[in-house]
Amino acid sequence: MNNTFDIKRFGMLFKKHTIEHSKTYALSTAVLFGVIFLVLLFFSMMNKWTLNDQMQIIVLIFSMSGFGSIFGSMVFADLGDRSKVIPALMLPASHFEKFLVGLIYSYFIFLIVYVVSFCLADYIVVNIGEHDLDEHKMINVFETTGRKPAIAFMMFTLFHAFVFWGSIFFKKLHFVKTTIVFFLCLGAAALINGLVLNMFFLPQTRFSAGMPFTGIGIFQPDQQYAMWYIQPADKFDTYGLTIFVIVVLLFWTTAYFKLKEKEA
């Protein structure tokens, strides 16, 4: 029998996890659907029963990232509980199999459940408004043009990788600690990006820039709004996507070796 991965042993572990957490996951799914439905309904009511694309995308981005982060941080919560950590570590399964079960549930299965819940809630709320407007229609969550729905999946993936790592790395208050570290890293990235861009502009030039590989707004003196907006070249989108994939894989890999270290 392979000590790293055995399909029969993995199947038994997956089944055990499903049976033990089925009620919790079912209740969580109901809460997820209810919150998404109520938020979409609120936006629709505030806009004369019209739910435009922008409102739906905002709910999609924040609810997917928020709920996904919370769920991802709970998968290995037993490692921070003294009464549960020993039974969790002593399960007759390999480190990789335990890691894979957690990853499948917190990322892939969550995504499926979330997309179904969001689309169902969105469909109900959109059809409550009895009028025909071009802006009053369901968004396609898999649309790639405009990249806005895609941003939701990218943000969720990044947040998941971070909290998944934090749930194993930190023993207590892992979600809070991981959130603090995440925003510190975002702040550091934005600061470094600004310092690097300062090297390419004259000291008197006013500009606004956020994260690396995003656009830059350039202001004229005494002007409140940006007069020029520079978009990164297409190749920089590729660079940014490559770095994004590397960072996500790095956090997932680090989480695996940290789990392996805990069981050593």
XYZ file of N, CA and C in Angstrom:
792
model
N 0.848 -1.200 0.000
C 0.000 0.000 0.000
C 0.884 1.251 0.000
N 0.570 2.211 -0.865
C 1.348 3.438 -0.974
C 1.170 4.288 0.278
N 2.294 4.717 0.881
C 2.226 5.508 2.108
C 1.817 6.953 1.848
N 1.961 7.412 0.604
C 1.604 8.795 0.271
C 0.145 8.923 -0.141
N -0.295 8.058 -1.039
C -1.683 8.135 -1.500
C -2.189 6.754 -1.900
N -3.307 6.395 -1.331
C -3.995 5.153 -1.683
C -5.464 5.493 -1.911
N -5.973 5.171 -3.078
C -7.320 5.594 -3.456
C -8.384 5.043 -2.513
N -8.230 3.819 -2.048
C -9.209 3.231 -1.138
C -9.172 3.927 0.215
N -7.967 4.167 0.716
C -7.820 4.844 2.007
C -8.317 6.281 1.920
N -8.016 6.933 0.794
C -8.486 8.301 0.582
C -10.008 8.343 0.527
N -10.617 7.371 -0.162
C -12.074 7.315 -0.243
C -12.725 7.141 1.111
N -12.120 6.315 1.956
C -12.657 6.104 3.303
C -12.535 7.369 4.142
N -11.407 8.076 3.992
C -11.213 9.326 4.729
C -12.201 10.385 4.260
N -12.400 10.473 2.949
C -13.344 11.440 2.387
C -14.761 11.145 2.871
N -15.129 9.865 2.882
C -16.454 9.457 3.356
C -16.620 9.786 4.833
N -15.592 9.531 5.629
C -15.639 9.820 7.069
C -15.838 11.312 7.306
N -15.087 12.125 6.578
C -15.204 13.580 6.721
C -16.601 14.050 6.321
N -17.131 13.482 5.246
C -18.459 13.873 4.762
C -19.546 13.529 5.772
N -19.492 12.326 6.318
C -20.505 11.892 7.285
C -20.441 12.735 8.557
N -19.238 12.990 9.051
C -19.077 13.729 10.303
C -19.506 15.186 10.185
N -19.360 15.768 9.006
C -19.633 17.201 8.855
C -20.844 17.493 7.978
N -21.604 16.479 7.600
C -22.716 16.680 6.667
C -23.762 17.658 7.203
N -24.129 17.528 8.476
C -25.136 18.423 9.053
C -24.626 19.857 9.112
N -23.372 20.014 9.515
C -22.785 21.357 9.587
C -22.721 21.990 8.207
N -22.310 21.222 7.209
C -22.210 21.749 5.853
C -23.585 22.067 5.278
N -24.582 21.247 5.583
C -25.938 21.507 5.095
C -26.489 22.802 5.690
N -26.277 22.987 6.990
C -26.727 24.211 7.649
C -25.973 25.422 7.113
N -24.675 25.263 6.897
C -23.862 26.359 6.366
C -24.319 26.748 4.967
N -24.702 25.761 4.167
C -25.202 26.036 2.820
C -26.495 26.840 2.874
N -27.377 26.487 3.808
C -28.630 27.228 3.971
C -28.359 28.670 4.388
N -27.406 28.853 5.299
C -27.037 30.204 5.742
C -26.434 30.988 4.580
N -25.557 30.343 3.824
C -24.929 30.982 2.666
C -25.977 31.467 1.676
N -26.909 30.592 1.324
C -27.968 30.971 0.381
C -28.814 32.099 0.951
N -29.169 31.998 2.229
C -30.015 33.011 2.849
C -29.373 34.381 2.862
N -28.099 34.444 3.196
C -27.399 35.733 3.247
C -27.292 36.340 1.850
N -26.900 35.528 0.868
C -26.789 36.033 -0.506
C -28.143 36.531 -1.001
N -29.188 35.767 -0.737
C -30.534 36.146 -1.177
C -30.965 37.463 -0.544
N -30.765 37.609 0.760
C -31.193 38.825 1.457
C -30.402 40.042 1.005
N -29.105 39.870 0.773
C -28.281 40.999 0.322
C -28.697 41.430 -1.081
N -28.886 40.465 -1.980
C -29.341 40.795 -3.332
C -30.726 41.433 -3.305
N -31.599 40.921 -2.452
C -32.950 41.475 -2.330
C -32.900 42.906 -1.817
N -32.007 43.170 -0.868
C -31.854 44.527 -0.326
C -31.401 45.491 -1.417
N -30.382 45.099 -2.191
C -29.906 45.951 -3.280
C -31.011 46.199 -4.299
N -31.792 45.171 -4.590
C -32.877 45.306 -5.552
C -33.955 46.264 -5.045
N -34.315 46.134 -3.773
C -35.326 47.017 -3.180
C -34.866 48.465 -3.184
N -33.575 48.688 -2.882
C -33.041 50.048 -2.825
C -32.939 50.685 -4.211
N -33.031 49.867 -5.253
C -32.896 50.377 -6.621
C -34.182 50.148 -7.430
N -35.325 50.282 -6.743
C -36.637 50.154 -7.376
C -36.809 48.795 -8.048
N -36.431 47.757 -7.329
C -36.558 46.370 -7.773
C -35.800 46.098 -9.076
N -34.690 46.796 -9.218
C -33.803 46.560 -10.356
C -32.443 46.130 -9.835
N -31.916 45.078 -10.386
C -30.626 44.551 -9.944
C -29.676 44.563 -11.141
N -28.845 45.612 -11.215
C -27.956 45.709 -12.370
C -26.694 44.862 -12.185
N -25.903 44.814 -13.239
C -24.707 43.970 -13.225
C -23.746 44.349 -12.111
N -23.577 45.654 -11.909
C -22.604 46.119 -10.923
C -22.957 45.638 -9.520
N -24.216 45.723 -9.165
C -24.653 45.266 -7.844
C -24.400 43.776 -7.670
N -24.737 43.007 -8.698
C -24.553 41.556 -8.612
C -23.076 41.184 -8.493
N -22.231 41.888 -9.231
C -20.794 41.593 -9.193
C -20.211 41.930 -7.828
N -20.661 43.036 -7.231
C -20.184 43.417 -5.895
C -20.523 42.329 -4.884
N -21.774 41.865 -4.925
C -22.192 40.792 -4.010
C -21.401 39.519 -4.291
N -21.198 39.213 -5.566
C -20.442 38.015 -5.954
C -19.025 38.050 -5.386
N -18.344 39.171 -5.560
C -16.945 39.283 -5.126
C -16.824 39.175 -3.616
N -17.602 39.986 -2.900
C -17.435 40.043 -1.445
C -17.978 38.796 -0.745
N -19.095 38.265 -1.224
C -19.646 37.078 -0.556
C -18.804 35.843 -0.840
N -18.313 35.699 -2.061
C -17.472 34.546 -2.377
C -16.172 34.589 -1.581
N -15.528 35.749 -1.549
C -14.267 35.876 -0.813
C -14.485 35.743 0.687
N -15.555 36.375 1.189
C -15.812 36.345 2.625
C -16.175 34.968 3.140
N -17.208 34.376 2.557
C -17.622 33.038 2.998
C -16.546 31.998 2.709
N -15.876 32.139 1.567
C -14.821 31.194 1.229
C -13.668 31.240 2.204
N -13.312 32.445 2.648
C -12.224 32.594 3.616
C -12.593 31.987 4.962
N -13.816 32.244 5.403
C -14.262 31.696 6.691
C -14.288 30.172 6.646
N -14.846 29.625 5.564
C -14.930 28.170 5.448
C -13.546 27.544 5.327
N -12.682 28.172 4.545
C -11.331 27.647 4.372
C -10.533 27.627 5.651
N -10.804 28.582 6.535
C -10.066 28.649 7.800
C -10.559 27.627 8.816
N -11.730 27.014 8.549
C -12.318 26.076 9.510
C -11.992 24.615 9.213
N -11.450 24.341 8.029
C -11.233 22.951 7.618
C -10.280 22.224 8.557
N -9.216 22.910 8.970
C -8.252 22.301 9.886
C -8.332 22.924 11.280
N -9.545 23.336 11.665
C -9.734 23.959 12.977
C -9.400 22.999 14.114
N -9.536 21.695 13.873
C -9.248 20.704 14.919
C -7.794 20.758 15.375
N -6.902 21.250 14.514
C -5.486 21.310 14.876
C -5.221 22.339 15.967
N -6.161 23.277 16.152
C -6.009 24.272 17.202
C -6.797 23.952 18.453
N -7.479 22.798 18.460
C -8.276 22.361 19.613
C -7.560 21.201 20.292
N -7.156 21.405 21.539
C -6.377 20.387 22.248
C -7.124 19.065 22.385
N -8.441 19.139 22.508
C -9.228 17.915 22.684
C -9.410 17.139 21.378
N -9.143 17.793 20.240
C -9.368 17.144 18.948
C -8.098 16.950 18.135
N -7.019 17.639 18.522
C -5.818 17.614 17.689
C -5.186 16.230 17.612
N -5.140 15.511 18.738
C -4.503 14.185 18.736
C -5.293 13.192 17.882
N -6.634 13.074 18.062
C -7.391 12.173 17.173
C -7.262 12.545 15.697
N -7.206 13.864 15.410
C -7.091 14.300 14.014
C -5.755 13.889 13.412
N -4.690 14.025 14.203
C -3.358 13.688 13.708
C -3.121 12.184 13.643
N -3.853 11.430 14.468
C -3.631 9.984 14.547
C -4.507 9.184 13.579
N -5.280 9.863 12.752
C -6.110 9.154 11.774
C -5.220 8.308 10.857
N -5.633 7.077 10.566
C -4.819 6.196 9.716
C -4.871 6.601 8.243
N -4.322 7.762 7.952
C -4.260 8.260 6.578
C -2.987 9.086 6.437
N -2.517 9.241 5.226
C -1.276 9.982 5.004
C -1.514 11.483 5.121
N -0.401 12.233 5.259
C -0.493 13.692 5.322
C -1.159 14.230 4.048
N -0.757 13.681 2.921
C -1.266 14.164 1.636
C -2.764 13.916 1.501
N -3.237 12.782 1.966
C -4.664 12.458 1.874
C -5.494 13.391 2.743
N -5.020 13.690 3.943
C -5.732 14.633 4.820
C -5.746 16.030 4.201
N -4.597 16.413 3.666
C -4.489 17.720 3.020
C -5.426 17.802 1.819
N -5.473 16.735 1.028
C -6.289 16.720 -0.184
C -7.775 16.786 0.134
N -8.212 16.087 1.174
C -9.620 16.152 1.580
C -9.990 17.579 1.975
N -9.130 18.218 2.765
C -9.383 19.595 3.172
C -9.417 20.542 1.993
N -8.493 20.364 1.048
C -8.433 21.232 -0.128
C -9.650 21.035 -1.026
N -10.044 19.800 -1.244
C -11.200 19.516 -2.108
C -12.472 20.122 -1.531
N -12.669 19.959 -0.228
C -13.884 20.485 0.391
C -13.876 22.007 0.449
N -12.768 22.596 0.889
C -12.736 24.043 1.117
C -12.615 24.850 -0.164
N -12.129 24.239 -1.235
C -11.969 24.994 -2.486
C -12.953 24.524 -3.562
N -12.825 23.299 -4.008
C -13.608 22.835 -5.151
C -15.089 22.637 -4.804
N -15.362 21.930 -3.723
C -16.766 21.700 -3.355
C -17.424 23.000 -2.917
N -16.678 23.837 -2.182
C -17.245 25.130 -1.793
C -17.616 25.948 -3.024
N -16.738 25.974 -4.029
C -17.021 26.747 -5.239
C -18.298 26.275 -5.921
N -18.463 24.965 -6.014
C -19.668 24.412 -6.645
C -20.916 24.820 -5.865
N -20.872 24.641 -4.541
C -22.017 24.989 -3.691
C -22.297 26.483 -3.760
N -21.233 27.290 -3.741
C -21.419 28.739 -3.770
C -22.047 29.191 -5.086
N -21.513 28.723 -6.208
C -22.021 29.149 -7.517
C -23.489 28.762 -7.677
N -23.848 27.558 -7.264
C -25.248 27.122 -7.341
C -26.128 28.007 -6.453
N -25.673 28.281 -5.227
C -26.444 29.112 -4.293
C -26.601 30.528 -4.824
N -25.515 31.099 -5.338
C -25.575 32.469 -5.853
C -26.499 32.561 -7.061
N -26.349 31.636 -8.003
C -27.175 31.675 -9.216
C -28.657 31.498 -8.889
N -28.966 30.617 -7.942
C -30.359 30.404 -7.553
C -30.931 31.646 -6.886
N -30.181 32.221 -5.942
C -30.637 33.436 -5.263
C -30.763 34.589 -6.254
N -29.798 34.714 -7.149
C -29.812 35.776 -8.150
C -31.009 35.626 -9.085
N -31.285 34.400 -9.501
C -32.418 34.139 -10.396
C -33.739 34.542 -9.738
N -33.903 34.189 -8.471
C -35.149 34.505 -7.761
C -35.323 36.008 -7.622
N -34.262 36.698 -7.193
C -34.356 38.145 -6.962
C -34.570 38.888 -8.272
N -33.853 38.508 -9.314
C -34.002 39.178 -10.611
C -35.423 39.022 -11.144
N -36.022 37.859 -10.945
C -37.362 37.614 -11.474
C -38.469 38.166 -10.586
N -38.118 38.685 -9.409
C -39.123 39.346 -8.575
C -39.569 40.640 -9.232
N -38.612 41.354 -9.850
C -38.950 42.594 -10.547
C -39.677 42.289 -11.846
N -40.900 42.758 -11.973
C -41.717 42.441 -13.144
C -41.625 43.554 -14.186
N -40.458 43.744 -14.737
C -40.292 44.699 -15.821
C -39.113 44.269 -16.669
N -39.112 44.721 -17.907
C -38.070 44.323 -18.860
C -37.081 45.472 -19.042
N -35.931 45.334 -18.430
C -34.842 46.286 -18.613
C -33.587 45.506 -18.979
N -32.776 46.099 -19.845
C -31.552 45.419 -20.254
C -30.624 45.174 -19.077
N -30.654 46.099 -18.106
C -29.739 45.969 -16.974
C -30.283 45.024 -15.903
N -31.564 44.661 -16.026
C -32.197 43.813 -15.015
C -32.172 42.364 -15.492
N -31.019 41.744 -15.370
C -30.860 40.355 -15.794
C -29.735 39.718 -14.988
N -29.730 38.401 -14.985
C -28.686 37.684 -14.256
C -27.337 37.863 -14.944
N -26.297 37.960 -14.128
C -24.955 37.992 -14.699
C -24.493 36.560 -14.966
N -23.585 36.439 -15.891
C -22.947 35.154 -16.158
C -21.684 35.085 -15.307
N -21.699 34.265 -14.274
C -20.567 34.232 -13.342
C -19.309 33.670 -13.991
N -19.448 33.042 -15.153
C -18.291 32.477 -15.847
C -17.829 33.356 -17.008
N -18.385 34.568 -17.105
C -18.021 35.470 -18.194
C -16.577 35.935 -18.033
N -15.828 35.944 -19.109
C -14.426 36.374 -19.063
C -14.239 37.770 -19.632
N -15.155 38.245 -20.481
C -15.043 39.592 -21.021
C -15.334 40.595 -19.919
N -14.501 41.628 -19.843
C -14.661 42.596 -18.768
C -13.972 42.170 -17.492
N -13.757 40.869 -17.332
C -12.961 40.280 -16.259
C -13.549 40.459 -14.863
N -14.683 41.126 -14.716
C -15.193 41.385 -13.366
C -15.621 40.114 -12.640
N -16.437 39.236 -13.255
C -16.731 37.981 -12.548
C -15.481 37.159 -12.291
N -14.519 37.215 -13.222
C -13.278 36.457 -13.046
C -12.497 36.952 -11.841
N -12.600 38.254 -11.546
C -11.904 38.817 -10.387
C -12.386 38.154 -9.102
N -13.686 37.850 -9.041
C -14.236 37.203 -7.845
C -13.564 35.859 -7.602
N -13.391 35.077 -8.659
C -12.753 33.764 -8.522
C -11.276 33.900 -8.160
N -10.615 34.907 -8.711
C -9.198 35.117 -8.399
C -9.018 35.557 -6.950
N -9.873 36.477 -6.496
C -9.783 36.930 -5.108
C -10.069 35.786 -4.144
N -11.090 34.998 -4.455
C -11.410 33.852 -3.605
C -10.240 32.877 -3.545
N -9.632 32.594 -4.691
C -8.510 31.655 -4.737
C -7.343 32.158 -3.902
N -7.044 33.455 -4.013
C -5.939 34.026 -3.241
C -6.250 34.002 -1.751
N -7.454 34.438 -1.374
C -7.844 34.429 0.037
C -7.843 33.012 0.588
N -8.365 32.072 -0.206
C -8.411 30.688 0.255
C -7.010 30.157 0.526
N -6.088 30.384 -0.403
C -4.720 29.893 -0.230
C -4.105 30.452 1.046
N -4.398 31.719 1.325
C -3.819 32.368 2.501
C -4.420 31.822 3.794
N -5.753 31.749 3.872
C -6.386 31.280 5.112
C -6.192 29.782 5.296
N -6.084 29.048 4.192
C -5.819 27.615 4.266
C -4.453 27.378 4.911
N -3.493 28.172 4.495
C -2.160 28.119 5.106
C -2.224 28.544 6.570
N -2.952 29.640 6.847
C -3.038 30.148 8.211
C -3.729 29.203 9.165
N -4.713 28.441 8.672
C -5.434 27.503 9.539
C -4.525 26.392 10.043
N -3.454 26.107 9.310
C -2.494 25.088 9.736
C -1.319 25.717 10.472
N -0.910 26.897 10.033
C 0.282 27.542 10.598
C 0.043 28.058 12.014
N -1.112 28.721 12.239
C -1.404 29.299 13.552
C -2.200 28.306 14.397
N -1.888 28.255 15.674
C -2.562 27.314 16.567
C -3.901 27.859 17.065
N -3.950 29.142 17.400
C -5.162 29.754 17.934
C -5.470 31.041 17.172
N -6.755 31.376 17.123
C -7.214 32.586 16.439
C -6.620 32.672 15.036
N -6.580 31.528 14.350
C -5.900 31.488 13.063
C -6.542 32.404 12.022
N -7.873 32.540 12.041
C -8.519 33.388 11.041
C -8.166 34.855 11.260
N -8.199 35.289 12.520
C -7.869 36.681 12.845
C -6.413 36.974 12.506
N -5.525 36.085 12.929
C -4.099 36.293 12.678
C -3.784 36.263 11.184
N -4.414 35.342 10.471
C -4.181 35.248 9.030
C -4.678 36.497 8.317
N -5.832 37.014 8.736
C -6.380 38.231 8.136
C -5.444 39.410 8.339
N -4.903 39.535 9.553
C -3.967 40.627 9.847
C -2.728 40.522 8.962
N -2.162 39.323 8.875
C -0.966 39.111 8.050
C -1.267 39.400 6.581
N -2.451 38.989 6.125
C -2.821 39.194 4.721
C -2.858 40.676 4.375
N -3.521 41.475 5.215
C -3.624 42.899 4.910
C -2.293 43.625 5.097
N -1.452 43.131 5.989
C -0.104 43.688 6.102
C 0.686 43.432 4.820
N 0.531 42.246 4.259
C 1.205 41.909 2.995
C 0.676 42.763 1.846
N -0.651 42.980 1.813
C -1.231 43.841 0.782
C -0.694 45.260 0.895
N -0.634 45.771 2.129
C -0.106 47.109 2.352
C 1.348 47.221 1.934
N 2.133 46.205 2.249
C 3.548 46.207 1.874
C 3.707 46.178 0.353
N 2.875 45.369 -0.329
C 2.947 45.286 -1.795
C 2.589 46.625 -2.436
N 1.538 47.287 -1.908
C 1.141 48.592 -2.440
C 2.218 49.639 -2.181
N 2.845 49.594 -0.998
C 3.900 50.549 -0.654
C 5.115 50.365 -1.557
N 5.537 49.126 -1.732
C 6.691 48.846 -2.597
C 6.390 49.255 -4.035
N 5.154 48.998 -4.485
C 4.757 49.392 -5.835
C 4.853 50.904 -6.014
N 4.392 51.658 -5.002
C 4.475 53.114 -5.065
C 5.906 53.617 -5.068
N 6.763 53.001 -4.255
C 8.169 53.411 -4.197
C 8.879 53.144 -5.524
N 8.572 52.010 -6.137
C 9.188 51.681 -7.429
C 8.724 52.650 -8.509
N 7.421 52.974 -8.524
C 6.897 53.894 -9.535
C 7.452 55.298 -9.361
N 7.763 55.687 -8.128
C 8.352 57.007 -7.880
C 9.675 57.183 -8.608
N 10.345 56.087 -8.884
C 11.631 56.141 -9.571
C 11.468 56.489 -11.051
N 10.242 56.348 -11.593
C 10.014 56.569 -13.019
C 9.315 57.895 -13.312
N 8.918 58.649 -12.278
C 8.235 59.916 -12.480
C 9.009 61.046 -11.810
N 8.796 62.250 -12.323
C 9.406 63.420 -11.701
C 8.814 63.635 -10.316
N 9.573 64.247 -9.395
C 9.083 64.423 -8.016
C 7.759 65.171 -7.927
N 7.534 66.139 -8.860
C 6.309 66.942 -8.790
C 5.102 66.263 -9.433
N 5.300 65.093 -10.015
C 4.201 64.386 -10.676
C 3.305 63.709 -9.649
N 2.006 63.974 -9.769
C 1.038 63.321 -8.900
C 0.423 62.142 -9.644
N 0.409 60.992 -8.991
C -0.177 59.811 -9.613
C -0.798 58.936 -8.536
N -1.696 58.081 -8.965
C -2.316 57.130 -8.045
C -2.079 55.728 -8.577
N -1.661 54.847 -7.690
C -1.402 53.459 -8.078
C -1.663 52.568 -6.881
N -2.168 51.406 -7.138
C -2.453 50.460 -6.061
C -1.497 49.298 -6.067
N -2.014 48.145 -6.455
C -1.211 46.935 -6.464
C -0.385 46.839 -7.741
N 0.685 46.055 -7.716
C 1.481 45.847 -8.932
C 0.636 45.278 -10.068
N 1.027 45.627 -11.300
C 0.379 45.154 -12.528
C -1.040 45.694 -12.690
N -1.329 46.838 -12.037
C -2.609 47.518 -12.244
C -2.338 48.864 -12.899
N -3.409 49.597 -13.265
C -3.248 50.861 -13.960
C -2.741 51.978 -13.061
N -2.303 53.069 -13.710
C -1.786 54.241 -13.006
C -2.559 55.462 -13.476
N -3.086 56.242 -12.538
C -3.748 57.491 -12.865
C -2.799 58.653 -12.658
N -2.659 59.531 -13.658
C -1.746 60.676 -13.580
C -2.575 61.952 -13.543
N -2.253 62.840 -12.597
C -3.013 64.061 -12.368
C -2.227 65.276 -12.857
N -2.941 66.282 -13.345
C -2.344 67.580 -13.599
C -2.351 68.378 -12.299
N -1.461 69.353 -12.163
C -1.455 70.170 -10.941
C -2.822 70.799 -10.678
N -3.232 70.765 -9.425
C -4.496 71.371 -8.975
C -5.733 70.714 -9.601
N -5.595 69.504 -10.094
C -6.737 68.774 -10.638
C -7.111 67.639 -9.691
N -8.420 67.488 -9.463
C -8.887 66.465 -8.534
C -8.965 65.086 -9.181
N -9.265 65.059 -10.473
C -9.447 63.783 -11.153
C -8.269 63.503 -12.082
N -7.992 62.237 -12.271
C -6.875 61.833 -13.128
C -7.137 62.259 -14.575
N -6.123 62.865 -15.202
C -6.243 63.306 -16.586
C -5.836 62.205 -17.566
N -4.931 61.345 -17.131
C -4.503 60.223 -17.966
C -4.530 58.952 -17.122
N -4.855 57.884 -17.775
C -4.856 56.590 -17.085
C -4.095 55.596 -17.948
N -3.010 55.074 -17.400
C -2.144 54.158 -18.134
C -2.472 52.730 -17.735
N -2.878 51.947 -18.706
C -3.168 50.535 -18.465
C -1.920 49.704 -18.753
N -1.688 48.661 -17.975
C -0.538 47.795 -18.269
C -0.714 47.077 -19.599
N 0.402 46.809 -20.261
C 0.360 46.076 -21.526
C -0.163 44.662 -21.295
N -0.620 44.044 -22.374
C -1.190 42.693 -22.260
C -0.211 41.705 -21.647
N 1.076 41.872 -21.951
C 2.059 40.930 -21.421
C 2.163 41.031 -19.901
N 1.859 42.231 -19.346
C 1.896 42.377 -17.897
C 0.727 41.657 -17.240
N -0.385 41.538 -17.949
C -1.486 40.707 -17.446
C -1.024 39.264 -17.301
N -0.246 38.822 -18.284
C 0.295 37.458 -18.227
C 1.267 37.314 -17.070
N 2.129 38.331 -16.884
C 3.073 38.295 -15.766
C 2.329 38.251 -14.437
N 1.314 39.108 -14.317
C 0.549 39.147 -13.075
C -0.156 37.833 -12.793
N -0.732 37.228 -13.833
C -1.415 35.944 -13.667
C -0.424 34.850 -13.279
N 0.769 34.897 -13.869
C 1.801 33.906 -13.537
C 2.215 34.022 -12.078
N 2.436 35.259 -11.633
C 2.808 35.480 -10.230
C 1.685 35.037 -9.308
N 0.437 35.325 -9.705
C -0.725 34.921 -8.915
C -0.756 33.405 -8.730
N -0.579 32.659 -9.811
C -0.594 31.190 -9.741
C 0.545 30.684 -8.863
N 1.725 31.278 -9.009
C 2.883 30.857 -8.207
C 2.625 31.085 -6.726
N 2.059 32.255 -6.385
C 1.785 32.578 -4.978
C 0.780 31.593 -4.386
N -0.296 31.313 -5.127
C -1.321 30.379 -4.636
C -0.728 28.992 -4.416
N 0.015 28.495 -5.403
C 0.634 27.171 -5.274
C 1.653 27.140 -4.144
N 2.340 28.255 -3.944
C 3.324 28.336 -2.861
C 2.656 28.207 -1.501
N 1.528 28.891 -1.312
C 0.822 28.811 -0.031
C 0.225 27.426 0.186
N -0.335 26.843 -0.855
C -0.877 25.484 -0.719
C 0.231 24.478 -0.390
N 1.369 24.625 -1.053
C 2.493 23.715 -0.801
C 3.037 23.896 0.606
N 3.177 25.153 1.027
C 3.660 25.434 2.382
C 2.700 24.880 3.424
N 1.395 24.996 3.158
C 0.391 24.454 4.080
C 0.533 22.942 4.211
N 0.804 22.277 3.096
C 0.970 20.817 3.134
C 2.166 20.419 3.992
N 3.298 21.080 3.786
C 4.493 20.721 4.557
C 4.359 21.106 6.030
N 3.570 22.158 6.310
C 3.321 22.516 7.710
C 2.458 21.449 8.372
N 1.463 20.924 7.645
C 0.638 19.835 8.170
C 1.494 18.594 8.398
N 2.371 18.326 7.481
C 3.267 17.177 7.607
C 4.179 17.333 8.814
N 4.619 18.567 9.059
C 5.485 18.849 10.211
C 4.751 18.636 11.525
N 3.471 19.017 11.572
C 2.688 18.842 12.797
C 2.517 17.369 13.149
N 2.452 16.519 12.135
C 2.224 15.102 12.380
C 3.519 14.326 12.602
N 4.645 15.011 12.398
C 5.940 14.324 12.551
C 6.226 14.016 14.023
